Structures are given as structure tokens and as C-alpha cells.
mmCIF file of C-alpha atoms in Angstrom:
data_model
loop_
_atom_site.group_PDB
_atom_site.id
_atom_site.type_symbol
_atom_site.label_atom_id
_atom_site.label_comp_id
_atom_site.label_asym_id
_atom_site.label_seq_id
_atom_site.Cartn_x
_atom_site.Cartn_y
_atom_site.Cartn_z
ATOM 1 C CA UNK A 88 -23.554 87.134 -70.052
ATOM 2 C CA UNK A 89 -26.461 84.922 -71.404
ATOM 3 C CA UNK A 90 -27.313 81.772 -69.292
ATOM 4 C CA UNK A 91 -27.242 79.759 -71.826
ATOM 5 C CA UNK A 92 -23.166 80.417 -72.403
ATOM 6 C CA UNK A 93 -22.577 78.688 -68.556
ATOM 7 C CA UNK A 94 -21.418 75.906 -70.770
ATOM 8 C CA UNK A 95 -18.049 77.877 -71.706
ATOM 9 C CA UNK A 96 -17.000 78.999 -68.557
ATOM 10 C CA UNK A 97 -14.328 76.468 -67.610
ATOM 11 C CA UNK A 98 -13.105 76.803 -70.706
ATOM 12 C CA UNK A 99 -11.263 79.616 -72.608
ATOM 13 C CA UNK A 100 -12.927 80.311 -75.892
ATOM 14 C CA UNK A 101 -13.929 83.776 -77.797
ATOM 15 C CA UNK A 102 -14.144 85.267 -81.113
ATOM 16 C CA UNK A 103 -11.755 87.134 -82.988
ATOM 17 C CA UNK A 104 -13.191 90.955 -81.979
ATOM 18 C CA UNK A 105 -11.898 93.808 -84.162
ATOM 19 C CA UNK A 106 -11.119 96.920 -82.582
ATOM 20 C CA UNK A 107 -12.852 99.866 -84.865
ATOM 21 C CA UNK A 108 -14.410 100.588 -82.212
ATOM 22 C CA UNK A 109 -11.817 100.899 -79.728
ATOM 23 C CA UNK A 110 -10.356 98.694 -77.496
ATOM 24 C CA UNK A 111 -12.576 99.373 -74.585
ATOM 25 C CA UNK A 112 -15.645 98.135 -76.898
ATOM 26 C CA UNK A 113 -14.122 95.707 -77.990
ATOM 27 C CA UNK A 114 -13.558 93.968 -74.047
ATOM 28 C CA UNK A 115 -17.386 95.036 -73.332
ATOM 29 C CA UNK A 116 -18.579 93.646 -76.352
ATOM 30 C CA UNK A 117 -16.531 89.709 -75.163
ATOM 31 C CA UNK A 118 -18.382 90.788 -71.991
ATOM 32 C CA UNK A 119 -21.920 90.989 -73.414
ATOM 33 C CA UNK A 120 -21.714 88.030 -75.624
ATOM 34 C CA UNK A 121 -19.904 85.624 -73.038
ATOM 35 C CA UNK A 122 -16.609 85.426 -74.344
ATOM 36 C CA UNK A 123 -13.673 84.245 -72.041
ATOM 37 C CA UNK A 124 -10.788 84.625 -74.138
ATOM 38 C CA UNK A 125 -10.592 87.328 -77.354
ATOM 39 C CA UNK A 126 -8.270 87.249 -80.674
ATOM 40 C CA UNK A 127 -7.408 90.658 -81.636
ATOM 41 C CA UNK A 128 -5.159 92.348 -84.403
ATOM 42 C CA UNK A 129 -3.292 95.575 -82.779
ATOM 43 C CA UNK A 130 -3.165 97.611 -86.575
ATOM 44 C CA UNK A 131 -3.987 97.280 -90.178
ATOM 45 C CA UNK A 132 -3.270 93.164 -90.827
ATOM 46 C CA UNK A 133 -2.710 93.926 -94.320
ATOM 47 C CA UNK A 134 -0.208 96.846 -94.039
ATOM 48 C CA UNK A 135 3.598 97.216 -93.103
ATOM 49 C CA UNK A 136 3.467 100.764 -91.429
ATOM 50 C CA UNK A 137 2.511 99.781 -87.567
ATOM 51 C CA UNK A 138 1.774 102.620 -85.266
ATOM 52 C CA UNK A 139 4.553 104.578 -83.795
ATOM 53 C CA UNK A 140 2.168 104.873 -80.376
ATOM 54 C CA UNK A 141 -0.103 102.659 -78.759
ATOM 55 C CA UNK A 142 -3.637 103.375 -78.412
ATOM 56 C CA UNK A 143 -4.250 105.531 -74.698
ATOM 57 C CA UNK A 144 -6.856 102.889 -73.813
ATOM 58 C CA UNK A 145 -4.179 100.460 -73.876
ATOM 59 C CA UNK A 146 -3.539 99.846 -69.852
ATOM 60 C CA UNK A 147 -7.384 100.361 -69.108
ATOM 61 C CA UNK A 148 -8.412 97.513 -71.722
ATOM 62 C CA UNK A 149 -5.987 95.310 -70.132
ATOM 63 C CA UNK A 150 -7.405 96.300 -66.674
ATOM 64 C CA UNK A 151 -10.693 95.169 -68.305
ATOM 65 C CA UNK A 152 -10.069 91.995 -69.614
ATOM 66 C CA UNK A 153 -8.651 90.790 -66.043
ATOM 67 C CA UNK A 154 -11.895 92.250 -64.692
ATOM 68 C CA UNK A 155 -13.630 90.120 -66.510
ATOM 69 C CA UNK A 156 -12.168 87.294 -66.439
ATOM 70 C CA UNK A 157 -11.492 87.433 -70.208
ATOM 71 C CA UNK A 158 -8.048 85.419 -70.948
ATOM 72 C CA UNK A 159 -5.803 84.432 -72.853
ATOM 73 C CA UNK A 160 -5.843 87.149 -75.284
ATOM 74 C CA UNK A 161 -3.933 86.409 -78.973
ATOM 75 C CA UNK A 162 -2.924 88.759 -81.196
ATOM 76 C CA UNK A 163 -2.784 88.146 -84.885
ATOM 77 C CA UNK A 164 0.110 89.247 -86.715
ATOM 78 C CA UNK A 165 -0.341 90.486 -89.976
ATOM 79 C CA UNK A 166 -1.297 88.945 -93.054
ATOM 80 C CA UNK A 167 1.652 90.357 -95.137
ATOM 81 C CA UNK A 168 4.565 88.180 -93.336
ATOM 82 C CA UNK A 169 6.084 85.570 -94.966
ATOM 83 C CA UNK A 170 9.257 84.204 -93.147
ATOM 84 C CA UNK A 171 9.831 81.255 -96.037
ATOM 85 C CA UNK A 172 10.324 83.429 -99.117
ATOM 86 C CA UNK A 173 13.857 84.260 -100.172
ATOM 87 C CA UNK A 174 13.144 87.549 -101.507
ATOM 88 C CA UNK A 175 15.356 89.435 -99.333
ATOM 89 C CA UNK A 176 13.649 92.720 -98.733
ATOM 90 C CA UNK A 177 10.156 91.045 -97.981
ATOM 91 C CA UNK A 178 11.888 88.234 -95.312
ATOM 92 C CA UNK A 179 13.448 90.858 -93.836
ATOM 93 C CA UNK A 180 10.437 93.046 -93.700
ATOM 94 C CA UNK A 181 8.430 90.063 -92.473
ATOM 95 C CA UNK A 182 11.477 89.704 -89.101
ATOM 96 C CA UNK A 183 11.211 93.291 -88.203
ATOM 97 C CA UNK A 184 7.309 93.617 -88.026
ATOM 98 C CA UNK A 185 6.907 90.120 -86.299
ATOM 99 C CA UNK A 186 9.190 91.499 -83.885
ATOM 100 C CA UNK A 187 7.275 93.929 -83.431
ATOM 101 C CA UNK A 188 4.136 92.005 -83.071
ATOM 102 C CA UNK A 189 5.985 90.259 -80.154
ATOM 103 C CA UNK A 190 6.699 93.378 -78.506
ATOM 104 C CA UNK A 191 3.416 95.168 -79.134
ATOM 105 C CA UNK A 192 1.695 92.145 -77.766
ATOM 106 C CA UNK A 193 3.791 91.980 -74.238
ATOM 107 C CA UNK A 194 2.112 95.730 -74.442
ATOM 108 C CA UNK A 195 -1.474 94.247 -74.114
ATOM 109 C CA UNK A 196 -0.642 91.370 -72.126
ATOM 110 C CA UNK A 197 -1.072 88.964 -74.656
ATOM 111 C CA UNK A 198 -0.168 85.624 -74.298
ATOM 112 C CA UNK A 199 -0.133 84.618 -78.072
ATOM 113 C CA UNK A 200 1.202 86.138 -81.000
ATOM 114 C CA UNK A 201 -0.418 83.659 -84.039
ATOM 115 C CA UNK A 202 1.210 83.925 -87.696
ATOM 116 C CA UNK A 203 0.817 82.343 -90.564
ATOM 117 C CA UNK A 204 3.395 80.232 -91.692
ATOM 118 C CA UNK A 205 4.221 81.614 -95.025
ATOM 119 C CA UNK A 206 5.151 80.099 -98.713
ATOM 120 C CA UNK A 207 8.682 79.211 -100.318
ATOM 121 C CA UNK A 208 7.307 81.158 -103.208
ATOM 122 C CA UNK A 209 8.701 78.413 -105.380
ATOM 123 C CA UNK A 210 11.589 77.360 -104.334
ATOM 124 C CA UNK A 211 11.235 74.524 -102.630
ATOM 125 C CA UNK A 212 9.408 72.876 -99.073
ATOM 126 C CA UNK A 213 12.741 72.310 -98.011
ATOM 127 C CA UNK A 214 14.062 75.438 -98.757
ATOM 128 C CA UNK A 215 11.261 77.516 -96.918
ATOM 129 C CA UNK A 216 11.648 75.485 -93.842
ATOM 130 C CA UNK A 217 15.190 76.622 -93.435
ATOM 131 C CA UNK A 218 14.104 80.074 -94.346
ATOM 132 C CA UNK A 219 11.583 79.663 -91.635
ATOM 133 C CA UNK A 220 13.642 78.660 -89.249
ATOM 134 C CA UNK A 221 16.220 81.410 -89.792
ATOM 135 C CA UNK A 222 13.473 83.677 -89.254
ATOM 136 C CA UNK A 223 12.721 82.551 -86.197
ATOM 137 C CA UNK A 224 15.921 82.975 -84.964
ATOM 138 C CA UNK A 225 16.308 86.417 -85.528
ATOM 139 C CA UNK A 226 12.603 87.352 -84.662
ATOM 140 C CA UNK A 227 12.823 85.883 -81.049
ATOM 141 C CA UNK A 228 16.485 87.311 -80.945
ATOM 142 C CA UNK A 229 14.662 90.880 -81.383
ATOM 143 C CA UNK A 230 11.603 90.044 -79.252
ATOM 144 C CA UNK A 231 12.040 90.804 -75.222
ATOM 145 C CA UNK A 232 11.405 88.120 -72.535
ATOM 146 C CA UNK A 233 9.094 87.690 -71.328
ATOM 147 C CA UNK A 234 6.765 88.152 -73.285
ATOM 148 C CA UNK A 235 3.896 86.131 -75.756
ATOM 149 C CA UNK A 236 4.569 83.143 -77.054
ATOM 150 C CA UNK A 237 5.281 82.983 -80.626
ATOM 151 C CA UNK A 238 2.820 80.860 -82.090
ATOM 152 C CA UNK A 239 3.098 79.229 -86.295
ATOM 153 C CA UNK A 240 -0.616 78.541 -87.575
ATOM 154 C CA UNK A 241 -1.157 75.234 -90.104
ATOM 155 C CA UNK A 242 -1.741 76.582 -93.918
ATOM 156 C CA UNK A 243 -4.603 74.994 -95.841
ATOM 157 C CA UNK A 244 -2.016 73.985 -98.644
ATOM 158 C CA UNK A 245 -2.705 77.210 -100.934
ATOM 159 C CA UNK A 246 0.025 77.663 -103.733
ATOM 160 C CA UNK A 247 3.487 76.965 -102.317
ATOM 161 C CA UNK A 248 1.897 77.354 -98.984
ATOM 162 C CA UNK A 249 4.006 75.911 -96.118
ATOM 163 C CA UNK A 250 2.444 73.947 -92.859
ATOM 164 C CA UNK A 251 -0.528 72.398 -94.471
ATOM 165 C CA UNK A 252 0.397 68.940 -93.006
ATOM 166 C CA UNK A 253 1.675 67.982 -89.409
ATOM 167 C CA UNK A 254 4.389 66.047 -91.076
ATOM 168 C CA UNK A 255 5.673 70.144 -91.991
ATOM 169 C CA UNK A 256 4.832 71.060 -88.773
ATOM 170 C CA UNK A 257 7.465 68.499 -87.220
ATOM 171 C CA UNK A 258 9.932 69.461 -89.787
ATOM 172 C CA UNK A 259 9.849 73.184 -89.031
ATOM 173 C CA UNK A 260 9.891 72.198 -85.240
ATOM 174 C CA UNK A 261 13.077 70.069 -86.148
ATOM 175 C CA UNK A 262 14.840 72.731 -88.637
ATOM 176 C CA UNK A 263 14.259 75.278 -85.905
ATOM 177 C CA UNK A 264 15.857 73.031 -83.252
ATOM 178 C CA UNK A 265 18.776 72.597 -85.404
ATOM 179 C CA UNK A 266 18.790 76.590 -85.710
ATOM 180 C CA UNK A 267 18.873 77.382 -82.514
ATOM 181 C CA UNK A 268 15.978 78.728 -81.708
ATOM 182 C CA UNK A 269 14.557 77.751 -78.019
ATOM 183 C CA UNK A 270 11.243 75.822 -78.661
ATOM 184 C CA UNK A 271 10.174 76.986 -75.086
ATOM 185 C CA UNK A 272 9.300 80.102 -77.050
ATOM 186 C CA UNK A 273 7.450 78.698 -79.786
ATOM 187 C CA UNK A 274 4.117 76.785 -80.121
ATOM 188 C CA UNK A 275 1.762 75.445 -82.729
ATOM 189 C CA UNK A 276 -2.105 77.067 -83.553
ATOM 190 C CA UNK A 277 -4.046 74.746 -85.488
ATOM 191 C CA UNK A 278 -7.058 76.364 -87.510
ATOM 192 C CA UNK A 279 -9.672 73.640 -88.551
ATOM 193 C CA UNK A 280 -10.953 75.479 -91.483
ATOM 194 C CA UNK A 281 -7.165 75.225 -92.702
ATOM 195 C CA UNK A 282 -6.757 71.471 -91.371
ATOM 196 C CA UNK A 283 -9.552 70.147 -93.728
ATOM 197 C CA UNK A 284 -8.742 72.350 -96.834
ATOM 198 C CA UNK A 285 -5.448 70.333 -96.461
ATOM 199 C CA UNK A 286 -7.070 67.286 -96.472
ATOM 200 C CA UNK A 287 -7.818 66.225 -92.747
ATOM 201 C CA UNK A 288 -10.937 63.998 -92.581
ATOM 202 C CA UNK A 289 -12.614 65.951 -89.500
ATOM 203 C CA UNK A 290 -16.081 64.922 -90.646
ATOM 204 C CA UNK A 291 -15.083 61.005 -90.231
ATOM 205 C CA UNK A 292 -15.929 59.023 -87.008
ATOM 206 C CA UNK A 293 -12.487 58.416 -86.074
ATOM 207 C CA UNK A 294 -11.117 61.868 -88.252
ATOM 208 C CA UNK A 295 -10.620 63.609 -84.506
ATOM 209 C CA UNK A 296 -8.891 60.969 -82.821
ATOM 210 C CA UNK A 297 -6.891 60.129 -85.808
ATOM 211 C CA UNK A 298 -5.529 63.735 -86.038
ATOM 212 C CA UNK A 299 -4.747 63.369 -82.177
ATOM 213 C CA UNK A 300 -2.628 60.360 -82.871
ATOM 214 C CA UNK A 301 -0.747 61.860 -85.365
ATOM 215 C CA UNK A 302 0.303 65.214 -83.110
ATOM 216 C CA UNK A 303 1.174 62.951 -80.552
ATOM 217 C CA UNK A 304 3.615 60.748 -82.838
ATOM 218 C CA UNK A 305 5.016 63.727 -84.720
ATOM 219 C CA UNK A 306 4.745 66.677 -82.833
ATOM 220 C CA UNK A 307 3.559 66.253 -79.413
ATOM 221 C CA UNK A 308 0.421 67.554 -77.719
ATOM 222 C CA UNK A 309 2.587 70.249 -75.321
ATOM 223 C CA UNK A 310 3.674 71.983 -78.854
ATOM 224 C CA UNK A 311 -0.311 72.821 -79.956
ATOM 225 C CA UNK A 312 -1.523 75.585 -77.545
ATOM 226 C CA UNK A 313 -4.526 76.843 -79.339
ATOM 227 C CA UNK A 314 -7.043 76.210 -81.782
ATOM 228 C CA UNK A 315 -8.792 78.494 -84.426
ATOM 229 C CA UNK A 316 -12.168 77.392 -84.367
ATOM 230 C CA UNK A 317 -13.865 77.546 -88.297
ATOM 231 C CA UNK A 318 -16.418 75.304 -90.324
ATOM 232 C CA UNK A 319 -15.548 75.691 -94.187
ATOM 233 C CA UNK A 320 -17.111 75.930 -97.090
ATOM 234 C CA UNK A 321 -15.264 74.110 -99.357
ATOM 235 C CA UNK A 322 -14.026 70.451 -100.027
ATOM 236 C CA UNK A 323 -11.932 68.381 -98.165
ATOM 237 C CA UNK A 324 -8.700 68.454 -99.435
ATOM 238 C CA UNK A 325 -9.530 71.638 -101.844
ATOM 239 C CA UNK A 326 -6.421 73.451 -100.535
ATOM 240 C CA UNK A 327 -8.583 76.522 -100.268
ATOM 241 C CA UNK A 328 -9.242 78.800 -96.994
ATOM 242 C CA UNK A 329 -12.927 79.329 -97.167
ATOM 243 C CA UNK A 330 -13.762 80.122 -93.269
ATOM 244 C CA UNK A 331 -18.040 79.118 -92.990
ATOM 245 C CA UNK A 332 -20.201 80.224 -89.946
ATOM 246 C CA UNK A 333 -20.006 77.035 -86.962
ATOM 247 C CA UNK A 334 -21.930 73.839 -87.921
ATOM 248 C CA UNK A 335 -23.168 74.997 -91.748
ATOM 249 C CA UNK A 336 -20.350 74.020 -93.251
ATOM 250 C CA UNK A 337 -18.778 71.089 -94.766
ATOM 251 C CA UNK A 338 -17.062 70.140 -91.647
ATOM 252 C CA UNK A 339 -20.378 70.163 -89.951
ATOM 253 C CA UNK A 340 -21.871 69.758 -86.586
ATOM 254 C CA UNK A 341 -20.601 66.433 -85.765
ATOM 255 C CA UNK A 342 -16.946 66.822 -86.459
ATOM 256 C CA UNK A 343 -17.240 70.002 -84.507
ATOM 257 C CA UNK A 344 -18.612 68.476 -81.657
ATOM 258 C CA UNK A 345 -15.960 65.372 -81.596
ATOM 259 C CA UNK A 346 -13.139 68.349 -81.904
ATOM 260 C CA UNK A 347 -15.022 70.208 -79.100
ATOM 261 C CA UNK A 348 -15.356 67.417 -76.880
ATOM 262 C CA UNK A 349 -12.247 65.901 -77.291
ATOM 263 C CA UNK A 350 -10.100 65.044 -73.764
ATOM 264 C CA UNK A 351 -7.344 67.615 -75.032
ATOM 265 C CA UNK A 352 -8.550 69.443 -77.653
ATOM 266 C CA UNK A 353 -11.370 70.619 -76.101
ATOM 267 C CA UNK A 354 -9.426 72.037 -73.490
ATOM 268 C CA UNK A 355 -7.019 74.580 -75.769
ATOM 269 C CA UNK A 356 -7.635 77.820 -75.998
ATOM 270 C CA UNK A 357 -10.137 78.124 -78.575
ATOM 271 C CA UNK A 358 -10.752 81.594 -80.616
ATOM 272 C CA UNK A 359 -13.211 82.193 -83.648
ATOM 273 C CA UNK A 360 -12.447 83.517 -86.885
ATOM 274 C CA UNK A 361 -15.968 82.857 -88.188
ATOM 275 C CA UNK A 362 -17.536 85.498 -91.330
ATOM 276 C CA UNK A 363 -19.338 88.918 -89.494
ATOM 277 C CA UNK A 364 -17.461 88.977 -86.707
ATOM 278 C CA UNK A 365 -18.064 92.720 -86.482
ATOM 279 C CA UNK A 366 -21.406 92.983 -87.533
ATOM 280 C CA UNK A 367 -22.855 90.140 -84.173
ATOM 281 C CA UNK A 368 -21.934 86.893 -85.884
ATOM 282 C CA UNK A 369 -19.412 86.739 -83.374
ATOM 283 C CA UNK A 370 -22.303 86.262 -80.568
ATOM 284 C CA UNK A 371 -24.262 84.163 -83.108
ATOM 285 C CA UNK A 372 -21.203 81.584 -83.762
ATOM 286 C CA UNK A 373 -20.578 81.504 -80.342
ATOM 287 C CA UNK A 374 -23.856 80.499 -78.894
ATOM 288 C CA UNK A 375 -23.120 77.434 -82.030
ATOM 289 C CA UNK A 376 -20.308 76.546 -80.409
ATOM 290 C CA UNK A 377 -22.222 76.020 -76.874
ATOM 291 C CA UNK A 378 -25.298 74.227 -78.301
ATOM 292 C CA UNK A 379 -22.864 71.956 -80.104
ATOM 293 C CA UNK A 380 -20.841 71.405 -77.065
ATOM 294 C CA UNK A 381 -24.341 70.584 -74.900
ATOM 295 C CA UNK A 382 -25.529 68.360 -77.626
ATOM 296 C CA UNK A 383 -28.477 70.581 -78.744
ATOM 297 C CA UNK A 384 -29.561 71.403 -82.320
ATOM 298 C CA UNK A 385 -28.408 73.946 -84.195
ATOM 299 C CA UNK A 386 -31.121 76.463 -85.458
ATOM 300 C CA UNK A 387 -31.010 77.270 -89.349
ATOM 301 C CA UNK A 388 -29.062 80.201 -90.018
ATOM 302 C CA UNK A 389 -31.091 82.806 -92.503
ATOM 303 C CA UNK A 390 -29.702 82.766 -95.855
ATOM 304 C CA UNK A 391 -28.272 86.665 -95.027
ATOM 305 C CA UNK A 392 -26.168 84.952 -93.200
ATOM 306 C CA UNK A 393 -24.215 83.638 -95.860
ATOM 307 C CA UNK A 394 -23.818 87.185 -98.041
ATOM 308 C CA UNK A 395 -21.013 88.238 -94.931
ATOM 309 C CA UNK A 396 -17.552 87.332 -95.142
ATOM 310 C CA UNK A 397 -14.384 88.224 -93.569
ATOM 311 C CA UNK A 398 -14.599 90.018 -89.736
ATOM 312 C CA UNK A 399 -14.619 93.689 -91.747
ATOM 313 C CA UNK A 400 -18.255 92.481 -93.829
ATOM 314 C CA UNK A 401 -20.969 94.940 -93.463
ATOM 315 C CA UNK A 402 -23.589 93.027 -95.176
ATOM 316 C CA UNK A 403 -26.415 91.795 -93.401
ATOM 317 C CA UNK A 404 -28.229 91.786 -89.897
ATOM 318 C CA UNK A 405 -27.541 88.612 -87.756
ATOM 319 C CA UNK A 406 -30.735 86.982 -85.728
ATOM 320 C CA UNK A 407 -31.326 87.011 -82.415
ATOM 321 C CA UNK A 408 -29.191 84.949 -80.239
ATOM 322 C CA UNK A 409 -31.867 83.190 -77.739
#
């Protein structure tokens, strides 16, 4: 582990590593670049088929992380689920492999399972709440105990995109109540690439403690268990999911750094979902995060930098991480 990462060791914060390479890389690599909690997908996030056995390296990578001190691990459910649409066949497809998620993730000891929310696919807000919550019903009722906690991520706003606001984040918690399903099991992720495409002033003075307020009075701090940690490149209030590397963005250093250091933000579990995850951005975003944390400048990133996008990019070497 680099010296300079001492900063992030009472706290649990890592990148989102993928696992090409196999799972045992994948824990050495969080190793080598300081990581203390990891974000992993456990197959293809953009597919339906899931893998009828688990990888042999399964037990041993678990045995790894808990040598290492690397915890908690989330898992990212895929893409493809949408539990607010009312097209039958897709909803029910979307129950059955988050179910699965939640099993496959007791498998690797997670203690996360992070989805997306989903869209009402124009129906109505309403409508794909109630959807939602349905979901949830029967995807817990699948799901064995114990096991991760199923966690709903905040949408930027895209399309009929649900969850861009807390005020749909309190609903869904309500609807769900009303359902049935046990909230014990279910908590809230909220990305901050996602937060200011919706419109969240993060870059203001008071934007941080503003957005506290607000959980508190709608939601409640206990229901927001981890953060995705992202600068964007786009507008405020664009509606758009552009994830930028940490602090050259339009959220910037400073509303990074009031997020970071924040009494109870700054103490979620915190993973990274920065572009070139797989090509060493991941330890270059990273050591961002702990400069920004101690208060130190950030060095210019070279403009290769910003050709990589998405954890699968190839393009590009990173620099040196001093």
C-alpha cells in the first residue's frame, strides 16, 4: 500500500474493480493500490443469462479480502433490471435475476447488492413506485437470510427515470412499507455523479449540508448506507449520467471535499465508479480522493485521460501515481 493512502484507512472506500482478470487479481490489485472496500459485478452487467456455477476462486477471494482487511464488498446488479416497468415479461425477468444477485452475493460475502432503480417507461411516477415496491416484495421473498442488503441507487433523472430526487426516494421507502416489505432489508446508495445530473447543487457552499438536511427530514440518515463516489461531466441539473475522473469535473474539488469531509457522509462506505477503472485509473482516482481529503492539490490529469470511459475502456495509459 502507498504511504500516502494512510489517509483512508479508518475509512472504507475502493474502486469499482472488474474481474477479467479473475477474482484473485482483482483482491491483489485493491491490495496494491490501497483500497479497503471493492465494488464488483459477479457476470456480464448487461446480460440476463448468469452463470449456472460460481467461479472456483470464489472461497479463496473471500479468504483474501478478510486478509486484507478489504470490506465491505458490493456487488452491482445488472444494468438490464428494471423493477418499475409494467411490461410483464421484463419485471418479471428483472425479480428473478435480482434474486439472484442477492443470493450470488451471500456467495462472496457481500454485504451490498446496489441496483438501479429503474423507469415507469411511461406510465406514470406513481405507477412505477408501486411497481417498485411490488418488486421488492417478491425479490426479498426469493432472496435467503441472511444475506446482503438490498440496496436502490438515486437515478440522475434520465427519461422516465425513477429516484432522481430524495422526495422519490421517501416515496418508494413509504410504498414499500405499505407493501410489506421489511425495510430492515433495504437501504439507500446515493451516487453523486447521479445526485447533480438531477439537479443537486454539490458545488455550492452550503450544497452538502443542504442535501444532509433534506435525508434527514425525508428519509433519514440510517436508510443511506453507501455512497458512489463520481465527479461529472455535465451540467447541473442536465439529467444526464456522465461519470468524470475525481476533482476534473463539474462537481469539482471543493464539493468533493465538503462531501468527503462531511460528519456522516464521510463516514459511508464509499466505492468509485470513476472512467478506466481497468486500465489504473482506479489507483489514479483514488490517490484524488486522499489528496482531496488531506487538503492537498490535485495534479493536472493528461488530456489521455479524458479519451477513457466506462471501467471496460482500453484507451490510454494512466500516469504515475506518486
Amino acid at each position: 500500500m502507498k504511504a500516502g493512502l494512510d489517509h483512508l484507512s479508518c475509512r472504507s472506500i475502493g474502486p469499482h474493480l472488474p474481474l477479467s482478470g479473475g477474482l484473485l487479481k482483482a483482491a491483489e490489485r485493491a491490495r496494491e493500490i490501497g483500497a479497503n472496500a471493492v465494488q464488483v459485478f459477479t457476470d456480464n452487467p448487461a446480460s440476463w443469462r448468469r452463470r449456472a456455477e460460481q467461479p472456483a476462486e470464489l472461497e479463496a477471494f473471500r479468504e483474501r479480502l478478510a486478509e486484507y482487511g478489504i470490506g465491505p464488498l458490493a456487488v452491482h446488479a445488472p444494468y438490464l433490471i428494471n423493477l418499475c416497468g409494467s411490461k410483464e415479461d421484463f419485471w418479471d425477468s428483472s425479480c428473478v435475476t435480482l434474486a439472484n444477485e442477492l443470493k450470488v452475493g451471500r456467495l462472496y460475502g457481500a454485504s451490498f447488492v446496489v441496483a438501479h432503480v429503474g423507469s415507469h417507461r411511461g406510465h406514470s411516477r406513481e405507477v412505477g413506485i408501486e411497481r417498485l415496491a411490488l418488486g421488492l416484495v417478491r425479490v426479498l421473498e426469493e432472496a435467503p437470510q441472511p444475506g446482503p442488503l438490498l440496496v436502490l441507487e438515486n437515478s440522475a433523472g434520465t427519461g422516465d427515470g425513477v429516484g432522481s430526487t430524495l422526495e422519490d426516494l421517501a416515496d418508494i421507502a413509504a410504498a414499500a412499507e405499505r407493501a410489506g416489505v421489511d425495510l430492515e432489508r433495504v437501504g439507500f446508495c446515493l451516487d453523486t455523479a447521479h445526485l447533480w445530473g438531477a439537479g443537486y447543487p454539490l458545488d455550492e457552499p452550503d450544497g452538502v449540508d443542504r442535501l444532509v438536511g433534506r435525508i434527514e427530514e425525508l428519509i433519514g440518515r440510517q436508510k443511506v448506507v453507501m455512497l458512489h463516489l463520481n465527479d461529472s461531466r455535465t451540467t447541473r441539473g442536465s439529467r444526464l449520467d456522465r461519470h468524470e475522473h475525481i476533482g476534473a469535473g463539474r462537481i469539482g474539488v471543493e464539493g468533493l471535499r465538503r462531501l468527503l469531509c462531511d460528519p456522516w457522509l464521510g463516514t459511508l462506505p464509499t466505492y468509485l465508479e470513476t472512467p478506466g477503472m481497468d486500465v489504473g485509473y482506479d489507483a489514479v482516482n483514488l490517490e484524488r480522493v486522499r489528496l482531496i481529503i488531506a487538503g492537498e492539490p490535485l495534479p493536472q490529469l493528461p488530456p489521455e485521460a479524458f479519451s477513457v470511459r466506462g471501467s471496460r475502456s482500453r484507451a490510454g495509459t494512466p500516469p504515475e501515481v506518486t
